[in-house]
PDB file of N, CA and C in Angstrom:
ATOM      1  N   MET S 210      -3.519   3.038  23.581  1.00  0.00           N
ATOM      2  CA  MET S 210      -3.647   2.467  22.260  1.00  0.00           C
ATOM      3  C   MET S 210      -5.103   2.617  21.811  1.00  0.00           C
ATOM      4  N   SER S 211      -5.280   3.098  20.583  1.00  0.00           N
ATOM      5  CA  SER S 211      -6.631   3.278  20.062  1.00  0.00           C
ATOM      6  C   SER S 211      -7.247   1.925  19.701  1.00  0.00           C
ATOM      7  N   GLU S 212      -8.553   1.947  19.493  1.00  0.00           N
ATOM      8  CA  GLU S 212      -9.238   0.712  19.087  1.00  0.00           C
ATOM      9  C   GLU S 212      -8.686   0.206  17.768  1.00  0.00           C
ATOM     10  N   LEU S 213      -8.407   1.127  16.842  1.00  0.00           N
ATOM     11  CA  LEU S 213      -7.861   0.731  15.548  1.00  0.00           C
ATOM     12  C   LEU S 213      -6.491   0.080  15.712  1.00  0.00           C
ATOM     13  N   GLN S 214      -5.630   0.690  16.507  1.00  0.00           N
ATOM     14  CA  GLN S 214      -4.299   0.124  16.739  1.00  0.00           C
ATOM     15  C   GLN S 214      -4.395  -1.253  17.374  1.00  0.00           C
ATOM     16  N   ALA S 215      -5.309  -1.422  18.321  1.00  0.00           N
ATOM     17  CA  ALA S 215      -5.498  -2.722  18.972  1.00  0.00           C
ATOM     18  C   ALA S 215      -5.979  -3.761  17.968  1.00  0.00           C
ATOM     19  N   LEU S 216      -6.893  -3.368  17.092  1.00  0.00           N
ATOM     20  CA  LEU S 216      -7.400  -4.285  16.070  1.00  0.00           C
ATOM     21  C   LEU S 216      -6.296  -4.691  15.106  1.00  0.00           C
ATOM     22  N   ILE S 217      -5.501  -3.721  14.677  1.00  0.00           N
ATOM     23  CA  ILE S 217      -4.395  -4.033  13.764  1.00  0.00           C
ATOM     24  C   ILE S 217      -3.404  -4.968  14.432  1.00  0.00           C
ATOM     25  N   LYS S 218      -3.061  -4.685  15.674  1.00  0.00           N
ATOM     26  CA  LYS S 218      -2.126  -5.551  16.408  1.00  0.00           C
ATOM     27  C   LYS S 218      -2.665  -6.977  16.482  1.00  0.00           C
ATOM     28  N   GLU S 219      -3.939  -7.105  16.754  1.00  0.00           N
ATOM     29  CA  GLU S 219      -4.567  -8.417  16.829  1.00  0.00           C
ATOM     30  C   GLU S 219      -4.534  -9.107  15.460  1.00  0.00           C
ATOM     31  N   GLN S 220      -4.877  -8.366  14.422  1.00  0.00           N
ATOM     32  CA  GLN S 220      -4.916  -8.942  13.078  1.00  0.00           C
ATOM     33  C   GLN S 220      -3.532  -9.346  12.580  1.00  0.00           C
ATOM     34  N   LEU S 221      -2.503  -8.633  13.007  1.00  0.00           N
ATOM     35  CA  LEU S 221      -1.146  -8.960  12.577  1.00  0.00           C
ATOM     36  C   LEU S 221      -0.685 -10.319  13.086  1.00  0.00           C
ATOM     37  N   GLU S 222      -1.400 -10.883  14.025  1.00  0.00           N
ATOM     38  CA  GLU S 222      -1.089 -12.241  14.490  1.00  0.00           C
ATOM     39  C   GLU S 222      -1.548 -13.289  13.471  1.00  0.00           C
ATOM     40  N   ASN S 223      -2.453 -12.893  12.577  1.00  0.00           N
ATOM     41  CA  ASN S 223      -2.918 -13.767  11.508  1.00  0.00           C
ATOM     42  C   ASN S 223      -1.885 -13.716  10.381  1.00  0.00           C
ATOM     43  N   GLU S 224      -1.319 -14.867  10.030  1.00  0.00           N
ATOM     44  CA  GLU S 224      -0.223 -14.932   9.065  1.00  0.00           C
ATOM     45  C   GLU S 224      -0.602 -14.363   7.696  1.00  0.00           C
ATOM     46  N   GLU S 225      -1.792 -14.675   7.222  1.00  0.00           N
ATOM     47  CA  GLU S 225      -2.228 -14.186   5.909  1.00  0.00           C
ATOM     48  C   GLU S 225      -2.389 -12.652   5.925  1.00  0.00           C
ATOM     49  N   PHE S 226      -2.994 -12.135   6.985  1.00  0.00           N
ATOM     50  CA  PHE S 226      -3.155 -10.686   7.127  1.00  0.00           C
ATOM     51  C   PHE S 226      -1.786 -10.015   7.172  1.00  0.00           C
ATOM     52  N   LYS S 227      -0.857 -10.563   7.953  1.00  0.00           N
ATOM     53  CA  LYS S 227       0.474  -9.978   8.090  1.00  0.00           C
ATOM     54  C   LYS S 227       1.213  -9.959   6.759  1.00  0.00           C
ATOM     55  N   ARG S 228       1.086 -11.026   5.984  1.00  0.00           N
ATOM     56  CA  ARG S 228       1.734 -11.080   4.673  1.00  0.00           C
ATOM     57  C   ARG S 228       1.233  -9.940   3.775  1.00  0.00           C
ATOM     58  N   GLU S 229      -0.082  -9.754   3.757  1.00  0.00           N
ATOM     59  CA  GLU S 229      -0.668  -8.687   2.931  1.00  0.00           C
ATOM     60  C   GLU S 229      -0.281  -7.315   3.484  1.00  0.00           C
ATOM     61  N   TRP S 230      -0.297  -7.154   4.782  1.00  0.00           N
ATOM     62  CA  TRP S 230       0.114  -5.899   5.425  1.00  0.00           C
ATOM     63  C   TRP S 230       1.551  -5.562   5.021  1.00  0.00           C
ATOM     64  N   ASP S 231       2.445  -6.527   5.129  1.00  0.00           N
ATOM     65  CA  ASP S 231       3.851  -6.318   4.790  1.00  0.00           C
ATOM     66  C   ASP S 231       4.025  -5.997   3.306  1.00  0.00           C
ATOM     67  N   ARG S 232       3.217  -6.606   2.453  1.00  0.00           N
ATOM     68  CA  ARG S 232       3.292  -6.360   1.018  1.00  0.00           C
ATOM     69  C   ARG S 232       2.889  -4.916   0.683  1.00  0.00           C
ATOM     70  N   LEU S 233       1.883  -4.407   1.367  1.00  0.00           N
ATOM     71  CA  LEU S 233       1.375  -3.069   1.073  1.00  0.00           C
ATOM     72  C   LEU S 233       2.094  -1.947   1.820  1.00  0.00           C
ATOM     73  N   GLU S 234       2.799  -2.268   2.874  1.00  0.00           N
ATOM     74  CA  GLU S 234       3.415  -1.244   3.727  1.00  0.00           C
ATOM     75  C   GLU S 234       4.328  -0.275   2.966  1.00  0.00           C
ATOM     76  N   PRO S 235       5.198  -0.731   2.048  1.00  0.00           N
ATOM     77  CA  PRO S 235       6.039   0.245   1.327  1.00  0.00           C
ATOM     78  C   PRO S 235       5.216   1.277   0.556  1.00  0.00           C
ATOM     79  N   ARG S 236       4.112   0.851  -0.040  1.00  0.00           N
ATOM     80  CA  ARG S 236       3.247   1.790  -0.766  1.00  0.00           C
ATOM     81  C   ARG S 236       2.707   2.851   0.198  1.00  0.00           C
ATOM     82  N   TYR S 237       2.268   2.412   1.378  1.00  0.00           N
ATOM     83  CA  TYR S 237       1.710   3.359   2.337  1.00  0.00           C
ATOM     84  C   TYR S 237       2.768   4.262   2.961  1.00  0.00           C
ATOM     85  N   GLN S 238       3.995   3.782   3.031  1.00  0.00           N
ATOM     86  CA  GLN S 238       5.088   4.647   3.494  1.00  0.00           C
ATOM     87  C   GLN S 238       5.289   5.809   2.525  1.00  0.00           C
ATOM     88  N   VAL S 239       5.245   5.509   1.234  1.00  0.00           N
ATOM     89  CA  VAL S 239       5.391   6.556   0.215  1.00  0.00           C
ATOM     90  C   VAL S 239       4.223   7.533   0.312  1.00  0.00           C
ATOM     91  N   ILE S 240       3.016   7.017   0.438  1.00  0.00           N
ATOM     92  CA  ILE S 240       1.838   7.881   0.551  1.00  0.00           C
ATOM     93  C   ILE S 240       1.965   8.803   1.755  1.00  0.00           C
ATOM     94  N   ARG S 241       2.400   8.253   2.895  1.00  0.00           N
ATOM     95  CA  ARG S 241       2.567   9.083   4.096  1.00  0.00           C
ATOM     96  C   ARG S 241       3.596  10.187   3.873  1.00  0.00           C
ATOM     97  N   GLN S 242       4.690   9.865   3.170  1.00  0.00           N
ATOM     98  CA  GLN S 242       5.714  10.873   2.896  1.00  0.00           C
ATOM     99  C   GLN S 242       5.166  11.989   2.005  1.00  0.00           C
ATOM    100  N   LEU S 243       4.390  11.623   0.994  1.00  0.00           N
ATOM    101  CA  LEU S 243       3.804  12.634   0.117  1.00  0.00           C
ATOM    102  C   LEU S 243       2.807  13.507   0.875  1.00  0.00           C
ATOM    103  N   LEU S 244       2.002  12.893   1.735  1.00  0.00           N
ATOM    104  CA  LEU S 244       1.060  13.670   2.551  1.00  0.00           C
ATOM    105  C   LEU S 244       1.799  14.633   3.483  1.00  0.00           C
ATOM    106  N   LYS S 245       2.869  14.148   4.120  1.00  0.00           N
ATOM    107  CA  LYS S 245       3.655  15.014   5.005  1.00  0.00           C
ATOM    108  C   LYS S 245       4.208  16.215   4.246  1.00  0.00           C
ATOM    109  N   LEU S 246       4.689  15.969   3.036  1.00  0.00           N
ATOM    110  CA  LEU S 246       5.245  17.044   2.220  1.00  0.00           C
ATOM    111  C   LEU S 246       4.164  18.056   1.862  1.00  0.00           C
ATOM    112  N   ARG S 247       3.003  17.583   1.444  1.00  0.00           N
ATOM    113  CA  ARG S 247       1.904  18.484   1.076  1.00  0.00           C
ATOM    114  C   ARG S 247       1.454  19.314   2.281  1.00  0.00           C
ATOM    115  N   ILE S 248       1.360  18.666   3.435  1.00  0.00           N
ATOM    116  CA  ILE S 248       0.935  19.363   4.652  1.00  0.00           C
ATOM    117  C   ILE S 248       2.009  20.355   5.122  1.00  0.00           C
ATOM    118  N   LYS S 249       3.271  19.952   5.025  1.00  0.00           N
ATOM    119  CA  LYS S 249       4.366  20.840   5.432  1.00  0.00           C
ATOM    120  C   LYS S 249       4.309  22.164   4.670  1.00  0.00           C
ATOM    121  N   TYR S 250       3.994  22.095   3.388  1.00  0.00           N
ATOM    122  CA  TYR S 250       3.935  23.307   2.565  1.00  0.00           C
ATOM    123  C   TYR S 250       2.531  23.903   2.510  1.00  0.00           C
ATOM    124  N   ASP S 251       1.622  23.338   3.308  1.00  0.00           N
ATOM    125  CA  ASP S 251       0.258  23.852   3.426  1.00  0.00           C
ATOM    126  C   ASP S 251      -0.415  23.989   2.057  1.00  0.00           C
ATOM    127  N   LEU S 252      -0.341  22.915   1.266  1.00  0.00           N
ATOM    128  CA  LEU S 252      -0.902  22.919  -0.076  1.00  0.00           C
ATOM    129  C   LEU S 252      -2.156  22.069  -0.147  1.00  0.00           C
ATOM    130  N   THR S 253      -3.105  22.519  -0.938  1.00  0.00           N
ATOM    131  CA  THR S 253      -4.260  21.679  -1.250  1.00  0.00           C
ATOM    132  C   THR S 253      -3.798  20.611  -2.241  1.00  0.00           C
ATOM    133  N   GLN S 254      -4.635  19.622  -2.466  1.00  0.00           N
ATOM    134  CA  GLN S 254      -4.290  18.616  -3.473  1.00  0.00           C
ATOM    135  C   GLN S 254      -4.101  19.274  -4.832  1.00  0.00           C
ATOM    136  N   LYS S 255      -4.942  20.237  -5.155  1.00  0.00           N
ATOM    137  CA  LYS S 255      -4.854  20.920  -6.447  1.00  0.00           C
ATOM    138  C   LYS S 255      -3.543  21.689  -6.566  1.00  0.00           C
ATOM    139  N   GLN S 256      -3.165  22.418  -5.525  1.00  0.00           N
ATOM    140  CA  GLN S 256      -1.910  23.174  -5.550  1.00  0.00           C
ATOM    141  C   GLN S 256      -0.705  22.237  -5.666  1.00  0.00           C
ATOM    142  N   PHE S 257      -0.754  21.139  -4.912  1.00  0.00           N
ATOM    143  CA  PHE S 257       0.327  20.147  -4.962  1.00  0.00           C
ATOM    144  C   PHE S 257       0.426  19.574  -6.373  1.00  0.00           C
ATOM    145  N   ALA S 258      -0.716  19.232  -6.948  1.00  0.00           N
ATOM    146  CA  ALA S 258      -0.755  18.668  -8.297  1.00  0.00           C
ATOM    147  C   ALA S 258      -0.148  19.623  -9.317  1.00  0.00           C
ATOM    148  N   GLU S 259      -0.519  20.886  -9.241  1.00  0.00           N
ATOM    149  CA  GLU S 259       0.011  21.882 -10.174  1.00  0.00           C
ATOM    150  C   GLU S 259       1.522  22.002 -10.034  1.00  0.00           C
ATOM    151  N   LYS S 260       2.003  21.952  -8.812  1.00  0.00           N
ATOM    152  CA  LYS S 260       3.441  22.078  -8.552  1.00  0.00           C
ATOM    153  C   LYS S 260       4.232  20.911  -9.157  1.00  0.00           C
ATOM    154  N   VAL S 261       3.647  19.711  -9.156  1.00  0.00           N
ATOM    155  CA  VAL S 261       4.365  18.540  -9.676  1.00  0.00           C
ATOM    156  C   VAL S 261       3.937  18.163 -11.098  1.00  0.00           C
ATOM    157  N   GLY S 262       3.014  18.931 -11.673  1.00  0.00           N
ATOM    158  CA  GLY S 262       2.647  18.711 -13.068  1.00  0.00           C
ATOM    159  C   GLY S 262       1.667  17.576 -13.306  1.00  0.00           C
ATOM    160  N   THR S 263       0.664  17.485 -12.463  1.00  0.00           N
ATOM    161  CA  THR S 263      -0.369  16.471 -12.641  1.00  0.00           C
ATOM    162  C   THR S 263      -1.708  17.093 -12.255  1.00  0.00           C
ATOM    163  N   THR S 264      -2.709  16.262 -12.062  1.00  0.00           N
ATOM    164  CA  THR S 264      -4.037  16.778 -11.713  1.00  0.00           C
ATOM    165  C   THR S 264      -4.373  16.460 -10.264  1.00  0.00           C
ATOM    166  N   GLN S 265      -5.347  17.187  -9.750  1.00  0.00           N
ATOM    167  CA  GLN S 265      -5.823  16.941  -8.386  1.00  0.00           C
ATOM    168  C   GLN S 265      -6.373  15.528  -8.279  1.00  0.00           C
ATOM    169  N   ALA S 266      -7.032  15.047  -9.322  1.00  0.00           N
ATOM    170  CA  ALA S 266      -7.609  13.696  -9.292  1.00  0.00           C
ATOM    171  C   ALA S 266      -6.522  12.640  -9.096  1.00  0.00           C
ATOM    172  N   VAL S 267      -5.389  12.823  -9.747  1.00  0.00           N
ATOM    173  CA  VAL S 267      -4.278  11.868  -9.587  1.00  0.00           C
ATOM    174  C   VAL S 267      -3.764  11.902  -8.158  1.00  0.00           C
ATOM    175  N   ILE S 268      -3.598  13.090  -7.589  1.00  0.00           N
ATOM    176  CA  ILE S 268      -3.126  13.199  -6.208  1.00  0.00           C
ATOM    177  C   ILE S 268      -4.115  12.536  -5.261  1.00  0.00           C
ATOM    178  N   SER S 269      -5.391  12.747  -5.491  1.00  0.00           N
ATOM    179  CA  SER S 269      -6.419  12.111  -4.661  1.00  0.00           C
ATOM    180  C   SER S 269      -6.315  10.584  -4.736  1.00  0.00           C
ATOM    181  N   ARG S 270      -6.168  10.056  -5.939  1.00  0.00           N
ATOM    182  CA  ARG S 270      -6.057   8.591  -6.092  1.00  0.00           C
ATOM    183  C   ARG S 270      -4.799   8.067  -5.401  1.00  0.00           C
ATOM    184  N   ILE S 271      -3.709   8.816  -5.507  1.00  0.00           N
ATOM    185  CA  ILE S 271      -2.464   8.410  -4.831  1.00  0.00           C
ATOM    186  C   ILE S 271      -2.678   8.384  -3.322  1.00  0.00           C
ATOM    187  N   GLU S 272      -3.227   9.460  -2.779  1.00  0.00           N
ATOM    188  CA  GLU S 272      -3.413   9.558  -1.329  1.00  0.00           C
ATOM    189  C   GLU S 272      -4.402   8.525  -0.799  1.00  0.00           C
ATOM    190  N   ASN S 273      -5.306   8.071  -1.643  1.00  0.00           N
ATOM    191  CA  ASN S 273      -6.266   7.036  -1.245  1.00  0.00           C
ATOM    192  C   ASN S 273      -5.732   5.629  -1.474  1.00  0.00           C
ATOM    193  N   GLY S 274      -4.508   5.517  -1.997  1.00  0.00           N
ATOM    194  CA  GLY S 274      -3.901   4.210  -2.210  1.00  0.00           C
ATOM    195  C   GLY S 274      -4.405   3.488  -3.444  1.00  0.00           C
ATOM    196  N   ASN S 275      -5.008   4.218  -4.378  1.00  0.00           N
ATOM    197  CA  ASN S 275      -5.579   3.596  -5.569  1.00  0.00           C
ATOM    198  C   ASN S 275      -4.660   3.610  -6.777  1.00  0.00           C
ATOM    199  N   VAL S 276      -3.451   4.173  -6.617  1.00  0.00           N
ATOM    200  CA  VAL S 276      -2.489   4.259  -7.712  1.00  0.00           C
ATOM    201  C   VAL S 276      -1.141   3.776  -7.196  1.00  0.00           C
ATOM    202  N   ASN S 277      -0.483   2.965  -7.999  1.00  0.00           N
ATOM    203  CA  ASN S 277       0.860   2.523  -7.662  1.00  0.00           C
ATOM    204  C   ASN S 277       1.832   3.553  -8.244  1.00  0.00           C
ATOM    205  N   ILE S 278       2.557   4.233  -7.400  1.00  0.00           N
ATOM    206  CA  ILE S 278       3.419   5.338  -7.807  1.00  0.00           C
ATOM    207  C   ILE S 278       4.746   4.807  -8.328  1.00  0.00           C
ATOM    208  N   GLY S 279       5.206   5.398  -9.425  1.00  0.00           N
ATOM    209  CA  GLY S 279       6.490   5.024  -9.997  1.00  0.00           C
ATOM    210  C   GLY S 279       7.599   5.975  -9.584  1.00  0.00           C
ATOM    211  N   ILE S 280       8.819   5.567  -9.822  1.00  0.00           N
ATOM    212  CA  ILE S 280       9.997   6.376  -9.502  1.00  0.00           C
ATOM    213  C   ILE S 280       9.973   7.693 -10.278  1.00  0.00           C
ATOM    214  N   ASP S 281       9.530   7.658 -11.531  1.00  0.00           N
ATOM    215  CA  ASP S 281       9.486   8.889 -12.324  1.00  0.00           C
ATOM    216  C   ASP S 281       8.616   9.947 -11.649  1.00  0.00           C
ATOM    217  N   PHE S 282       7.468   9.529 -11.128  1.00  0.00           N
ATOM    218  CA  PHE S 282       6.592  10.480 -10.436  1.00  0.00           C
ATOM    219  C   PHE S 282       7.278  11.018  -9.188  1.00  0.00           C
ATOM    220  N   LEU S 283       7.913  10.144  -8.427  1.00  0.00           N
ATOM    221  CA  LEU S 283       8.603  10.583  -7.210  1.00  0.00           C
ATOM    222  C   LEU S 283       9.729  11.566  -7.536  1.00  0.00           C
ATOM    223  N   GLU S 284      10.415  11.351  -8.659  1.00  0.00           N
ATOM    224  CA  GLU S 284      11.469  12.282  -9.065  1.00  0.00           C
ATOM    225  C   GLU S 284      10.885  13.641  -9.427  1.00  0.00           C
ATOM    226  N   ARG S 285       9.704  13.667 -10.044  1.00  0.00           N
ATOM    227  CA  ARG S 285       9.042  14.943 -10.347  1.00  0.00           C
ATOM    228  C   ARG S 285       8.679  15.679  -9.064  1.00  0.00           C
ATOM    229  N   VAL S 286       8.180  14.939  -8.084  1.00  0.00           N
ATOM    230  CA  VAL S 286       7.838  15.544  -6.793  1.00  0.00           C
ATOM    231  C   VAL S 286       9.103  16.095  -6.141  1.00  0.00           C
ATOM    232  N   ALA S 287      10.137  15.285  -6.118  1.00  0.00           N
ATOM    233  CA  ALA S 287      11.395  15.708  -5.497  1.00  0.00           C
ATOM    234  C   ALA S 287      11.926  16.979  -6.155  1.00  0.00           C
ATOM    235  N   LYS S 288      11.937  17.010  -7.474  1.00  0.00           N
ATOM    236  CA  LYS S 288      12.446  18.178  -8.200  1.00  0.00           C
ATOM    237  C   LYS S 288      11.604  19.421  -7.876  1.00  0.00           C
ATOM    238  N   ALA S 289      10.298  19.268  -7.812  1.00  0.00           N
ATOM    239  CA  ALA S 289       9.400  20.396  -7.543  1.00  0.00           C
ATOM    240  C   ALA S 289       9.647  21.012  -6.166  1.00  0.00           C
ATOM    241  N   PHE S 290      10.137  20.202  -5.226  1.00  0.00           N
ATOM    242  CA  PHE S 290      10.341  20.685  -3.858  1.00  0.00           C
ATOM    243  C   PHE S 290      11.812  20.783  -3.468  1.00  0.00           C
ATOM    244  N   GLY S 291      12.713  20.657  -4.455  1.00  0.00           N
ATOM    245  CA  GLY S 291      14.142  20.747  -4.166  1.00  0.00           C
ATOM    246  C   GLY S 291      14.637  19.617  -3.291  1.00  0.00           C
ATOM    247  N   LYS S 292      14.091  18.440  -3.489  1.00  0.00           N
ATOM    248  CA  LYS S 292      14.447  17.261  -2.685  1.00  0.00           C
ATOM    249  C   LYS S 292      15.073  16.201  -3.572  1.00  0.00           C
ATOM    250  N   LYS S 293      15.514  15.115  -2.967  1.00  0.00           N
ATOM    251  CA  LYS S 293      16.036  13.950  -3.679  1.00  0.00           C
ATOM    252  C   LYS S 293      15.211  12.733  -3.310  1.00  0.00           C
ATOM    253  N   VAL S 294      15.135  11.793  -4.234  1.00  0.00           N
ATOM    254  CA  VAL S 294      14.497  10.509  -3.940  1.00  0.00           C
ATOM    255  C   VAL S 294      15.578   9.575  -3.437  1.00  0.00           C
ATOM    256  N   GLU S 295      15.281   8.907  -2.327  1.00  0.00           N
ATOM    257  CA  GLU S 295      16.222   7.930  -1.764  1.00  0.00           C
ATOM    258  C   GLU S 295      15.479   6.607  -1.612  1.00  0.00           C
ATOM    259  N   VAL S 296      16.047   5.561  -2.194  1.00  0.00           N
ATOM    260  CA  VAL S 296      15.430   4.240  -2.102  1.00  0.00           C
ATOM    261  C   VAL S 296      16.366   3.338  -1.326  1.00  0.00           C
ATOM    262  N   LYS S 297      15.805   2.604  -0.382  1.00  0.00           N
ATOM    263  CA  LYS S 297      16.605   1.684   0.423  1.00  0.00           C
ATOM    264  C   LYS S 297      16.019   0.293   0.353  1.00  0.00           C
ATOM    265  N   LEU S 298      16.856  -0.681   0.184  1.00  0.00           N
ATOM    266  CA  LEU S 298      16.447  -2.073   0.301  1.00  0.00           C
ATOM    267  C   LEU S 298      17.113  -2.597   1.564  1.00  0.00           C
ATOM    268  N   ILE S 299      16.282  -2.973   2.529  1.00  0.00           N
ATOM    269  CA  ILE S 299      16.857  -3.427   3.798  1.00  0.00           C
ATOM    270  C   ILE S 299      16.475  -4.865   4.078  1.00  0.00           C
TER     271      ILE S 299
END
């Protein structure tokens, strides 16, 4: 286990930290999926942006967690890569 993983595990014992972690986790799951897709196709942020009809700056903000992504954007990404958006409430 890395130092970061150990620190996160320790912090998750704090109720307030865990609440915030759980609140943000869905956003980071989406970001990870978008990063995986960009890496799978070996695209730069600029190339990815052009493919989905936005700018490199927007992709950078998304990947840094500074933008809350909407379903419309995810549908544009899905269409650009021949994929579907699937949303689950569990």
